[in-house]
XYZ file of C-alpha atoms in Angstrom:
684
model
C 22.935 -4.063 -23.025
C 26.444 -2.994 -22.914
C 27.676 -5.845 -24.736
C 25.204 -5.081 -27.700
C 26.528 -1.396 -27.655
C 30.031 -2.739 -27.977
C 29.325 -5.358 -30.724
C 27.381 -2.865 -32.638
C 29.429 0.084 -31.927
C 26.801 2.188 -30.784
C 26.441 5.039 -28.218
C 24.919 4.597 -24.871
C 21.991 6.583 -26.067
C 20.907 4.347 -28.905
C 18.444 3.934 -30.776
C 18.551 7.706 -29.857
C 21.365 9.671 -31.443
C 21.937 12.291 -28.389
C 21.445 12.498 -24.630
C 19.106 15.546 -25.450
C 17.218 13.317 -27.956
C 16.751 10.641 -25.239
C 15.605 13.078 -22.825
C 12.994 14.520 -25.348
C 11.895 10.863 -25.890
C 11.281 9.931 -22.156
C 9.358 13.066 -21.736
C 7.232 12.343 -24.774
C 6.452 8.738 -23.735
C 5.665 9.536 -20.102
C 3.636 12.664 -20.576
C 2.032 13.105 -24.176
C -0.328 10.810 -26.223
C 0.112 10.075 -29.702
C -2.283 12.867 -31.155
C -0.563 15.643 -29.205
C 2.736 14.025 -29.912
C 2.271 14.475 -33.816
C 1.390 18.128 -33.197
C 4.394 18.597 -30.917
C 6.960 16.996 -33.413
C 5.572 18.993 -36.464
C 6.616 22.345 -34.390
C 9.363 24.094 -36.466
C 11.420 24.651 -33.444
C 11.500 20.832 -32.983
C 12.068 19.568 -36.423
C 14.768 22.244 -36.958
C 16.684 20.873 -34.007
C 17.568 17.850 -35.979
C 15.711 15.012 -33.843
C 15.613 11.447 -35.780
C 11.971 11.119 -35.362
C 9.378 13.332 -37.343
C 5.926 12.061 -36.024
C 4.450 9.583 -33.530
C 4.823 6.337 -35.723
C 8.581 6.787 -36.265
C 8.915 7.874 -32.543
C 7.363 4.404 -31.645
C 9.575 2.560 -33.936
C 12.568 3.819 -32.167
C 11.032 2.867 -28.854
C 10.200 -0.741 -30.253
C 14.272 -1.177 -30.787
C 14.618 -0.966 -26.792
C 14.779 -3.759 -24.736
C 11.633 -5.108 -22.955
C 10.830 -7.587 -20.049
C 8.624 -10.682 -20.638
C 6.629 -10.504 -23.981
C 2.806 -10.087 -23.708
C 0.657 -12.934 -25.195
C -2.982 -13.215 -25.668
C -5.026 -16.699 -25.115
C -8.496 -16.651 -26.548
C -10.918 -18.594 -24.325
C -13.839 -19.983 -25.730
C -16.812 -19.760 -23.209
C -19.903 -22.144 -23.915
C -23.135 -20.617 -22.347
C -26.430 -22.356 -21.504
C -28.510 -20.269 -23.632
C -29.985 -22.013 -26.920
C -29.626 -19.773 -29.903
C -32.143 -19.553 -32.762
C -30.173 -22.297 -34.937
C -30.583 -24.682 -32.077
C -26.999 -24.440 -30.767
C -25.655 -23.067 -27.514
C -24.244 -19.647 -27.422
C -20.569 -19.072 -27.265
C -18.556 -16.095 -26.309
C -14.643 -15.703 -26.837
C -12.763 -13.617 -24.247
C -9.281 -12.654 -23.913
C -6.542 -13.385 -21.445
C -3.821 -11.175 -21.737
C -0.788 -12.416 -19.876
C 3.127 -12.533 -19.122
C 4.942 -15.688 -18.239
C 5.191 -15.391 -14.303
C 8.490 -17.372 -14.241
C 10.003 -14.965 -16.535
C 8.692 -12.137 -14.392
C 9.992 -13.708 -11.228
C 13.515 -14.417 -12.993
C 13.591 -10.665 -13.672
C 12.851 -9.482 -9.945
C 15.482 -12.504 -8.706
C 18.260 -11.079 -10.789
C 17.575 -7.539 -10.589
C 20.815 -5.796 -9.187
C 19.077 -2.798 -7.721
C 17.778 -5.288 -5.026
C 20.982 -6.774 -3.953
C 20.945 -5.315 -0.671
C 17.329 -5.629 0.292
C 16.848 -9.422 -0.663
C 16.995 -12.476 1.498
C 17.518 -16.066 0.290
C 17.144 -18.030 3.677
C 14.519 -17.825 6.325
C 15.687 -16.312 9.833
C 14.838 -16.478 13.470
C 14.881 -12.852 14.803
C 14.750 -12.286 18.452
C 14.036 -8.961 20.785
C 16.265 -10.129 23.338
C 19.738 -11.640 23.852
C 18.223 -14.864 25.486
C 16.323 -15.541 22.291
C 12.906 -15.634 24.312
C 10.734 -12.947 22.348
C 10.524 -13.576 18.516
C 10.496 -11.008 16.183
C 7.939 -11.069 13.185
C 8.719 -8.577 10.436
C 9.711 -9.455 6.986
C 8.558 -12.607 5.295
C 11.668 -14.324 5.973
C 11.244 -14.049 9.650
C 7.741 -16.017 9.906
C 7.035 -19.647 10.177
C 5.746 -20.281 6.721
C 9.100 -19.904 5.047
C 10.486 -22.532 7.508
C 7.980 -24.978 7.003
C 8.537 -24.865 3.136
C 12.134 -24.980 3.511
C 11.939 -28.039 5.266
C 10.100 -29.715 2.321
C 12.754 -28.961 -0.363
C 16.162 -30.291 -1.113
C 19.123 -29.088 0.677
C 20.436 -25.741 -0.935
C 17.213 -24.936 -2.643
C 16.048 -21.356 -2.562
C 12.417 -20.562 -1.451
C 10.785 -17.775 -3.735
C 7.555 -16.874 -1.783
C 5.205 -15.582 -4.593
C 2.648 -12.816 -3.585
C -0.340 -12.357 -5.849
C -2.975 -9.737 -5.716
C -5.719 -8.850 -7.922
C -8.627 -6.637 -7.635
C -11.244 -5.689 -10.461
C -11.206 -1.846 -11.151
C -13.609 0.357 -12.996
C -11.722 2.366 -15.850
C -14.276 4.706 -17.222
C -14.897 8.145 -15.412
C -18.460 9.703 -14.852
C -20.186 7.172 -17.485
C -19.536 3.788 -19.151
C -18.592 0.257 -17.549
C -15.242 -0.325 -18.888
C -13.569 -2.645 -16.452
C -9.837 -4.272 -16.370
C -8.921 -7.083 -13.754
C -5.027 -6.908 -13.433
C -3.219 -9.599 -11.341
C -0.071 -8.369 -9.757
C 2.977 -10.293 -8.678
C 5.974 -9.662 -6.123
C 8.271 -11.976 -4.259
C 8.589 -12.121 -0.402
C 12.715 -12.146 -0.876
C 12.474 -8.399 -1.341
C 11.970 -6.315 1.465
C 8.368 -4.837 2.067
C 9.497 -1.424 2.172
C 10.979 -1.550 -1.432
C 8.022 -3.554 -2.516
C 5.890 -1.078 -1.626
C 7.508 1.583 -3.496
C 6.007 2.185 -7.108
C 9.002 3.532 -8.439
C 11.070 0.666 -7.363
C 9.008 -1.739 -9.897
C 9.305 -4.770 -7.399
C 5.971 -5.389 -8.155
C 4.826 -6.243 -11.744
C 1.711 -6.941 -13.721
C 1.642 -10.502 -14.746
C -1.869 -10.429 -16.676
C -5.382 -8.931 -17.214
C -8.154 -11.463 -16.535
C -11.053 -11.302 -18.850
C -14.130 -9.259 -17.829
C -17.230 -10.235 -19.392
C -20.869 -10.033 -18.718
C -21.474 -13.641 -19.965
C -24.608 -12.919 -21.776
C -24.460 -16.374 -23.206
C -25.430 -17.572 -19.973
C -28.999 -17.454 -18.117
C -29.208 -14.993 -15.105
C -29.260 -17.607 -12.372
C -26.026 -19.446 -13.663
C -24.069 -16.536 -14.767
C -22.390 -15.914 -11.411
C -21.152 -19.460 -11.072
C -19.933 -19.321 -14.872
C -17.937 -16.255 -13.851
C -16.308 -18.092 -11.039
C -15.520 -20.752 -13.353
C -13.879 -18.135 -15.939
C -11.994 -16.715 -13.063
C -10.338 -19.992 -11.993
C -9.895 -21.202 -15.618
C -8.196 -18.169 -16.442
C -5.997 -17.937 -13.418
C -5.037 -21.707 -14.108
C -3.630 -20.652 -17.389
C -1.722 -17.480 -16.150
C -0.081 -19.585 -13.183
C 0.688 -22.729 -15.019
C 4.343 -22.243 -15.575
C 4.763 -21.648 -11.949
C 3.388 -25.081 -10.973
C 6.335 -26.829 -12.842
C 8.897 -24.317 -11.741
C 7.650 -25.015 -8.079
C 7.948 -28.721 -8.312
C 11.165 -28.889 -10.118
C 13.021 -25.629 -9.442
C 14.595 -23.048 -11.780
C 18.236 -22.311 -11.922
C 18.360 -18.447 -11.892
C 21.109 -15.814 -11.396
C 20.272 -13.802 -8.453
C 20.787 -10.182 -7.392
C 24.121 -11.589 -5.382
C 25.707 -12.695 -8.470
C 25.201 -16.444 -7.640
C 23.248 -19.108 -9.525
C 20.480 -20.503 -7.279
C 18.011 -23.215 -7.773
C 14.847 -21.283 -6.887
C 11.265 -22.658 -6.374
C 8.596 -20.135 -6.701
C 5.948 -21.236 -4.283
C 2.562 -19.014 -3.985
C 2.723 -17.898 -0.474
C 0.058 -15.050 -0.268
C -2.871 -13.676 -2.070
C -3.791 -10.264 -1.351
C -7.522 -9.505 -2.087
C -10.504 -7.799 -0.489
C -13.309 -10.351 0.996
C -15.321 -10.865 -2.024
C -12.426 -11.759 -4.114
C -10.957 -13.878 -1.025
C -14.231 -15.872 -1.327
C -13.818 -16.243 -4.830
C -10.299 -17.584 -4.733
C -11.103 -20.132 -1.893
C -14.161 -21.185 -3.604
C -16.695 -20.693 -0.747
C -19.923 -18.356 -0.321
C -19.554 -14.810 1.195
C -21.452 -16.169 4.133
C -18.456 -18.381 5.003
C -15.090 -17.619 6.210
C -12.448 -18.236 3.629
C -9.930 -19.243 6.520
C -12.040 -21.684 8.725
C -14.964 -23.537 9.356
C -16.802 -21.351 11.590
C -20.769 -21.443 11.225
C -22.298 -18.854 9.245
C -24.345 -17.845 12.649
C -21.576 -18.198 15.100
C -19.080 -15.404 13.671
C -19.591 -13.030 16.479
C -18.341 -15.437 19.061
C -14.519 -15.554 20.007
C -13.971 -19.284 19.396
C -11.352 -21.487 17.931
C -12.337 -23.237 14.881
C -10.779 -25.875 12.576
C -8.745 -24.730 9.495
C -10.174 -25.235 6.492
C -8.751 -28.227 4.316
C -9.115 -28.900 0.604
C -12.159 -30.240 -0.513
C -13.746 -31.389 -3.980
C -14.804 -28.287 -6.012
C -14.644 -27.593 -9.761
C -10.993 -27.320 -10.834
C -9.727 -24.379 -8.650
C -6.510 -22.551 -10.039
C -4.627 -23.360 -7.195
C -4.999 -27.218 -7.250
C -1.715 -28.102 -8.945
C 0.489 -25.620 -7.098
C 3.024 -27.215 -4.942
C 3.341 -26.570 -1.071
C 0.001 -24.203 -1.483
C -2.597 -24.262 1.337
C -4.821 -21.394 -0.491
C -6.911 -20.829 2.861
C -3.617 -19.796 4.654
C -2.389 -17.891 1.824
C -5.366 -15.437 2.165
C -3.766 -12.250 3.981
C -5.457 -9.972 6.677
C -6.778 -6.745 4.486
C -6.210 -3.692 7.073
C -7.869 -1.107 4.602
C -11.364 -2.932 4.180
C -11.563 -5.154 7.514
C -10.142 -2.809 10.018
C -10.146 0.838 8.526
C -13.308 0.839 6.683
C -15.188 -2.165 8.428
C -14.544 -2.425 12.018
C -13.754 1.303 12.504
C -16.080 3.358 10.099
C -18.932 1.090 9.433
C -19.216 -0.326 13.129
C -17.642 1.603 15.772
C -18.121 4.981 14.194
C -21.994 4.103 13.760
C -22.226 2.809 17.172
C -20.878 5.914 18.849
C -22.435 8.214 16.659
C -25.988 6.555 17.335
C -25.244 7.279 20.989
C -23.793 10.601 21.046
C -25.806 11.933 18.116
C -25.009 15.089 16.255
C -22.888 16.534 19.106
C -19.988 14.418 17.789
C -19.496 17.154 15.183
C -18.877 19.861 17.811
C -16.369 17.646 19.525
C -14.227 17.116 16.206
C -14.606 20.992 15.495
C -13.265 21.639 18.875
C -10.092 19.235 18.392
C -6.805 20.782 19.278
C -4.397 21.296 16.588
C -1.294 18.928 15.980
C 1.208 19.018 13.049
C -0.114 16.794 10.044
C -3.265 16.072 11.875
C -6.552 16.781 9.612
C -9.062 18.835 11.192
C -12.694 18.170 10.439
C -13.808 21.780 10.657
C -17.348 20.843 9.751
C -17.729 17.524 11.604
C -17.889 14.152 10.048
C -21.750 13.932 9.395
C -21.417 15.853 6.132
C -18.812 13.769 4.814
C -20.493 11.477 1.992
C -17.251 9.568 0.698
C -14.370 8.432 2.910
C -11.028 7.189 1.889
C -8.428 4.931 4.041
C -6.467 8.092 4.900
C -9.647 9.951 6.314
C -10.415 6.755 8.339
C -6.871 6.871 9.690
C -7.214 10.505 10.656
C -10.297 10.030 12.878
C -8.764 6.975 14.497
C -6.058 9.303 15.814
C -8.460 11.256 18.072
C -11.711 9.171 18.211
C -11.237 7.600 21.810
C -10.161 11.160 23.197
C -13.257 12.650 21.890
C -15.495 9.929 23.327
C -14.029 10.234 26.704
C -16.637 11.869 28.890
C -19.130 11.804 26.122
C -20.092 8.028 26.494
C -20.314 5.405 29.123
C -17.007 4.139 30.483
C -18.229 0.545 29.091
C -18.641 1.995 25.665
C -15.258 3.759 25.993
C -13.662 0.280 27.002
C -14.948 -1.331 23.568
C -13.708 1.748 21.667
C -10.353 1.504 23.581
C -10.032 -2.210 22.625
C -10.979 -1.984 19.020
C -8.482 0.846 18.246
C -5.677 -1.034 20.312
C -6.338 -3.890 17.922
C -6.192 -1.511 14.786
C -2.957 -0.038 15.674
C -1.155 -3.172 16.755
C -2.179 -4.754 13.279
C -0.620 -1.812 11.604
C 2.751 -2.311 13.245
C 5.766 -2.600 10.923
C 7.283 -5.075 13.348
C 5.864 -7.457 15.732
C 7.117 -9.332 18.689
C 5.689 -12.253 21.053
C 4.590 -9.358 23.362
C 2.886 -7.112 20.828
C 0.833 -10.296 19.398
C 0.004 -10.926 23.170
C -1.360 -7.599 23.409
C -2.966 -7.808 20.366
C -4.772 -11.096 21.516
C -5.551 -9.469 24.790
C -7.302 -6.475 22.774
C -9.574 -8.757 20.997
C -10.640 -10.475 24.085
C -11.370 -7.364 25.906
C -13.649 -6.372 23.117
C -15.596 -9.738 23.314
C -16.014 -9.365 27.061
C -17.678 -6.099 27.047
C -19.557 -5.879 23.483
C -22.607 -7.008 24.942
C -23.053 -3.507 26.241
C -23.953 -2.456 22.919
C -26.878 -4.769 22.903
C -28.215 -3.920 26.062
C -28.246 -0.289 25.179
C -30.094 -1.360 21.738
C -27.144 0.233 19.645
C -26.382 -3.129 17.964
C -28.367 -6.592 17.489
C -25.796 -9.201 17.175
C -22.188 -9.297 16.154
C -22.272 -12.083 13.554
C -20.207 -10.099 11.211
C -17.598 -11.450 8.846
C -15.144 -8.517 9.635
C -15.241 -8.836 13.376
C -14.613 -12.666 12.924
C -11.751 -11.935 10.509
C -9.975 -10.396 13.497
C -9.381 -13.769 15.052
C -6.864 -14.774 12.096
C -4.595 -11.891 12.295
C -2.142 -13.291 14.925
C -1.944 -16.505 12.976
C -1.257 -14.844 9.792
C 1.437 -12.526 11.194
C 3.104 -15.663 12.846
C 3.393 -17.439 9.453
C 4.113 -14.637 7.115
C 5.206 -11.687 8.771
C 3.818 -8.219 9.781
C 0.270 -7.365 8.255
C 1.570 -4.162 6.699
C 3.362 -5.995 4.000
C -0.065 -7.327 2.750
C -2.401 -4.134 2.666
C -4.603 -3.929 -0.244
C -3.761 -0.135 -0.365
C -0.569 -1.177 -2.462
C -2.338 -3.034 -5.191
C -5.098 -0.196 -5.471
C -2.417 2.376 -5.773
C -0.961 0.344 -8.667
C -3.998 0.310 -10.710
C -3.082 4.084 -11.566
C 0.005 2.998 -13.291
C -1.092 -0.440 -14.574
C -4.643 -0.070 -15.653
C -5.998 3.715 -15.551
C -3.231 5.542 -17.298
C -3.080 2.969 -19.996
C -6.728 3.218 -20.428
C -6.615 6.805 -20.831
C -3.825 6.501 -23.531
C -5.907 4.105 -25.539
C -8.709 5.058 -27.908
C -11.047 3.169 -25.747
C -11.714 0.424 -28.384
C -10.164 -3.104 -27.826
C -8.647 -1.058 -24.847
C -6.942 -4.167 -23.318
C -4.584 -4.891 -26.129
C -3.664 -1.080 -26.297
C -3.054 -0.860 -22.573
C -0.708 -4.046 -23.066
C 1.241 -2.322 -25.642
C 1.429 1.062 -24.026
C 2.854 -0.626 -20.857
C 5.376 -2.585 -22.911
C 6.589 1.007 -24.235
C 6.644 2.270 -20.742
C 8.322 -0.696 -19.548
C 11.172 -0.102 -22.543
C 11.792 3.183 -21.390
C 12.117 2.166 -17.774
C 14.728 -0.534 -18.621
C 16.607 2.240 -20.569
C 16.658 4.707 -17.774
C 17.863 1.899 -15.279
C 20.685 0.967 -17.502
C 21.636 4.585 -18.201
C 21.653 5.271 -14.409
C 23.934 2.347 -14.063
C 26.025 3.111 -17.145
C 26.742 6.916 -16.660
C 28.568 6.776 -13.389
C 30.311 3.870 -14.753
C 31.512 5.640 -18.014
C 32.473 8.424 -15.991
C 34.906 6.335 -13.779
C 36.304 4.743 -16.700
C 37.057 7.887 -18.734
C 38.696 9.433 -15.567
C 40.819 6.058 -15.600
C 39.582 4.488 -12.111
C 40.346 0.663 -12.081
C 38.335 -0.044 -9.125
C 35.294 -2.223 -8.902
C 32.362 -1.056 -11.098
C 30.042 -1.725 -8.147
C 31.533 1.152 -6.244
C 29.876 3.675 -8.386
C 26.337 1.954 -8.196
C 23.348 3.169 -6.133
C 21.409 0.517 -4.335
C 18.211 0.665 -2.801
C 18.536 0.010 0.991
C 22.419 0.790 1.098
C 23.376 0.002 4.836
C 25.648 2.860 4.797
C 22.984 5.118 4.142
C 20.333 3.606 6.395
C 22.524 3.733 9.399
C 20.947 4.858 12.369
C 21.415 8.600 13.059
C 21.100 10.254 16.399
C 18.169 12.620 17.112
C 18.891 16.391 15.848
C 16.918 19.169 15.132
C 16.055 21.035 11.890
C 15.046 24.564 11.299
C 14.409 26.965 8.062
C 17.339 28.452 6.509
C 15.892 31.920 6.971
C 13.678 32.675 9.688
C 10.227 34.292 8.906
C 11.008 37.004 11.415
C 14.428 38.391 12.222
C 15.721 40.415 15.064
C 12.288 40.253 17.037
C 12.301 42.484 19.991
C 11.508 41.352 23.664
C 8.306 43.446 23.785
C 6.983 41.845 20.654
C 7.738 38.351 22.029
C 6.359 38.952 25.371
C 3.125 40.462 23.662
C 2.890 36.960 21.944
C 3.194 35.161 25.149
C 6.256 33.591 24.431
C 7.623 31.696 27.599
C 11.350 33.219 27.660
C 13.401 35.186 30.094
C 15.700 37.466 28.234
C 17.075 40.809 29.066
C 15.460 44.030 27.448
C 18.432 44.759 25.016
C 18.209 40.986 23.369
C 16.880 40.455 19.826
C 15.889 37.060 18.327
C 15.359 35.361 15.089
C 11.875 33.842 15.503
C 11.304 30.479 13.626
C 7.609 29.018 13.081
C 8.407 25.551 13.514
C 11.153 23.104 14.612
C 11.746 19.410 12.956
C 13.003 16.668 15.394
C 14.526 13.971 13.013
C 16.636 10.766 13.572
C 14.349 8.712 15.647
C 13.083 6.572 12.829
C 11.856 6.924 9.198
C 9.251 9.456 10.330
C 9.941 12.890 11.788
C 8.318 15.163 14.403
C 7.313 18.970 13.330
C 6.629 21.391 16.317
C 5.029 24.718 15.628
C 5.167 27.945 17.776
C 3.582 30.687 15.406
C 2.216 33.918 16.647
C -1.463 35.414 15.328
C -1.240 36.809 11.936
C -3.679 39.506 10.998
C -6.054 39.196 8.009
C -4.481 40.365 4.636
C -6.436 40.661 1.489
C -8.481 37.676 1.231
C -6.355 35.625 3.464
C -8.284 35.187 6.892
C -6.614 35.750 10.469
C -4.460 33.069 11.522
C -4.646 32.154 15.322
C -1.594 31.617 17.468
C -0.482 27.990 17.186
C 1.439 26.460 20.022
C 2.063 22.565 20.015
C 2.776 20.785 23.090
C 5.591 18.644 23.809
C 6.974 15.940 26.398
C 9.245 17.130 28.933
C 12.135 18.444 26.716
C 11.843 19.258 23.104
C 12.243 15.712 22.281
C 8.801 14.535 21.054
C 5.586 16.255 20.523
C 2.379 15.482 22.128
C -1.198 15.774 21.429
C -3.590 16.960 24.246
C -7.237 16.735 24.277
C -9.494 18.706 26.349
C -11.645 16.629 28.796
C -15.374 17.516 28.223
C -18.701 16.098 28.847
C -21.506 14.686 26.241
C -22.140 18.233 25.289
C -19.369 20.467 24.687
C -19.265 24.278 25.497
C -20.321 26.437 22.443
C -17.521 28.698 22.777
C -14.825 25.922 22.686
C -12.812 25.659 19.245
C -9.628 24.452 17.988
C -8.014 27.855 18.658
C -8.912 28.251 22.315
C -9.417 24.869 23.710
C -6.064 24.782 25.390
C -6.807 27.760 27.172
C -10.471 26.957 28.225
C -10.324 23.407 29.128
C -9.524 22.432 32.746
C -7.966 19.032 32.416
C -6.589 17.044 29.507
C -5.885 13.783 27.962
C -2.524 12.560 26.526
C -3.569 11.435 23.207
C -1.685 7.911 22.352
C -3.238 7.171 19.195
C -1.769 10.150 17.460
C 0.952 8.145 15.897
C 2.420 4.670 16.154
C 5.481 5.723 17.834
C 3.260 7.400 20.777
C 1.058 4.359 20.949
C 4.077 2.105 21.449
C 5.695 4.314 24.042
C 2.396 5.017 26.240
C 0.612 1.729 26.032
């Protein structure tokens, strides 16, 4: 882009005239639709400012001059049905496949200098001890899959693990049935922390699969026709990857060197119905192994699936790809929504009854912990975030309220769920994960004896057996959670649909995304160009890279010693000793002392997260604002780590117990090890 500017003698803001005009264009493209854009640009104050575009049409012509990524193409697929029309011919339907070339997309990702410090080109063995006895499984390059594929390629070849995800999503709100089926792509060479940042653009949209009701087919054959259409569309979309995976492609990578890269499909992220669609098996079967449909509740080893003859699946020509091993654990749907909410919570609620709401209402306060003030029975719609909030306190709520054997079942399942969410695994944590699963299967029969559950032939319970194998092969499971592709629907599907006129919306979504992509490329270029221009103007002759900002800069991510943070201005200044004693502060000052009082203290530096510890006095009611009770968080030993105490109670909780007074009224407490992952690891 800089070379083009020099050749055409243009400014860095071209095709816009000034910095202010570029900032206006960026704002319009990101926040305003075409109709409102026309109204805005016709305002006198705007056109008197001398902007070079007078309406939305001329503005979009400026945007079209910007550099974009791989071009969108549309392929028409002719679907022949099995219903005979009045003229004696079989009915046909034409559907559209909108796509990017996936090889061009991975070329863009591999060569993006922003990922230079967070990209790996070779597999690694990582160990937690100096003797090399305890392996670490973290990023994809620490798993076994990369080593296996690397051994099958020529010396010097670079493996590019391709990560695909797809999920059909509803676009219309309140009414209508408009849907889109986006397919996303990223690569395992990039650190998973960066891949999960939407703003980093490390995951790209490569296509919209056709969504059709297939009315040209009879009802009994319509579902099979849908499967065939999916695989045919995916085969067309991924065809360039097959050739590139076999032969390799020379690419200029983020490190500035040219590598021969082989893009290989490594993982496919999807929910269970779509996993079965990809693997060409019925939903009554496991997409990973050959377990019998009536044996999924047993803890047994089954043979892995092998390729078998089906109608042409899209993955049949992809090199070094075992599609059944590519299907990754789905923490959101399998564990949070499935194992925990749909099963464990329902089992325990049927035992405790409505009294479980009282237990939730009397839960002690803790920073950033959601307090279910009305219990959980009245909640009709749950999200993954709410499931996680319930998990943080659930075992403590059950203590004393259910039989110890039920508590063992709940404890083992919560242990498994927490281990599955770890960002870094070792052989030790994986063994503990397997032990928690064995503990559940050893004690699950108590639920049948109590009449809570009939059998455990449940697909999501069976899926837990494949977690450890997948983590050893592909790295920690948090890198493949379906939460992240679902978040991408907002940027790559829903926002584009809202910007369209709802007619032929997929084409308009593709064009809208192309404009957004052009603005992103220009913004990224200016972010690189401006500090460089400043250094040139000031006569600096150093390397231009010195002024660049990179994701994951080691200098910025170095370990920081734990330290404390408080507000710049305390809420209460020069508080007297008498006032402090009246609020029951634990302190031994002399009578003449006065203190500045803060509401909370932040402990930073332990990890990427932080701990907030609150200590605030009671605040009287003011206007419409209700009275705020005294809040004191508990800590472990020194002010080093917050802890969550849960009051020990029986099956029925005292009616005068509440979140505000339980610390004073409960006789004994449990230290909650599930309050966060750091506490879980330190106390387990």
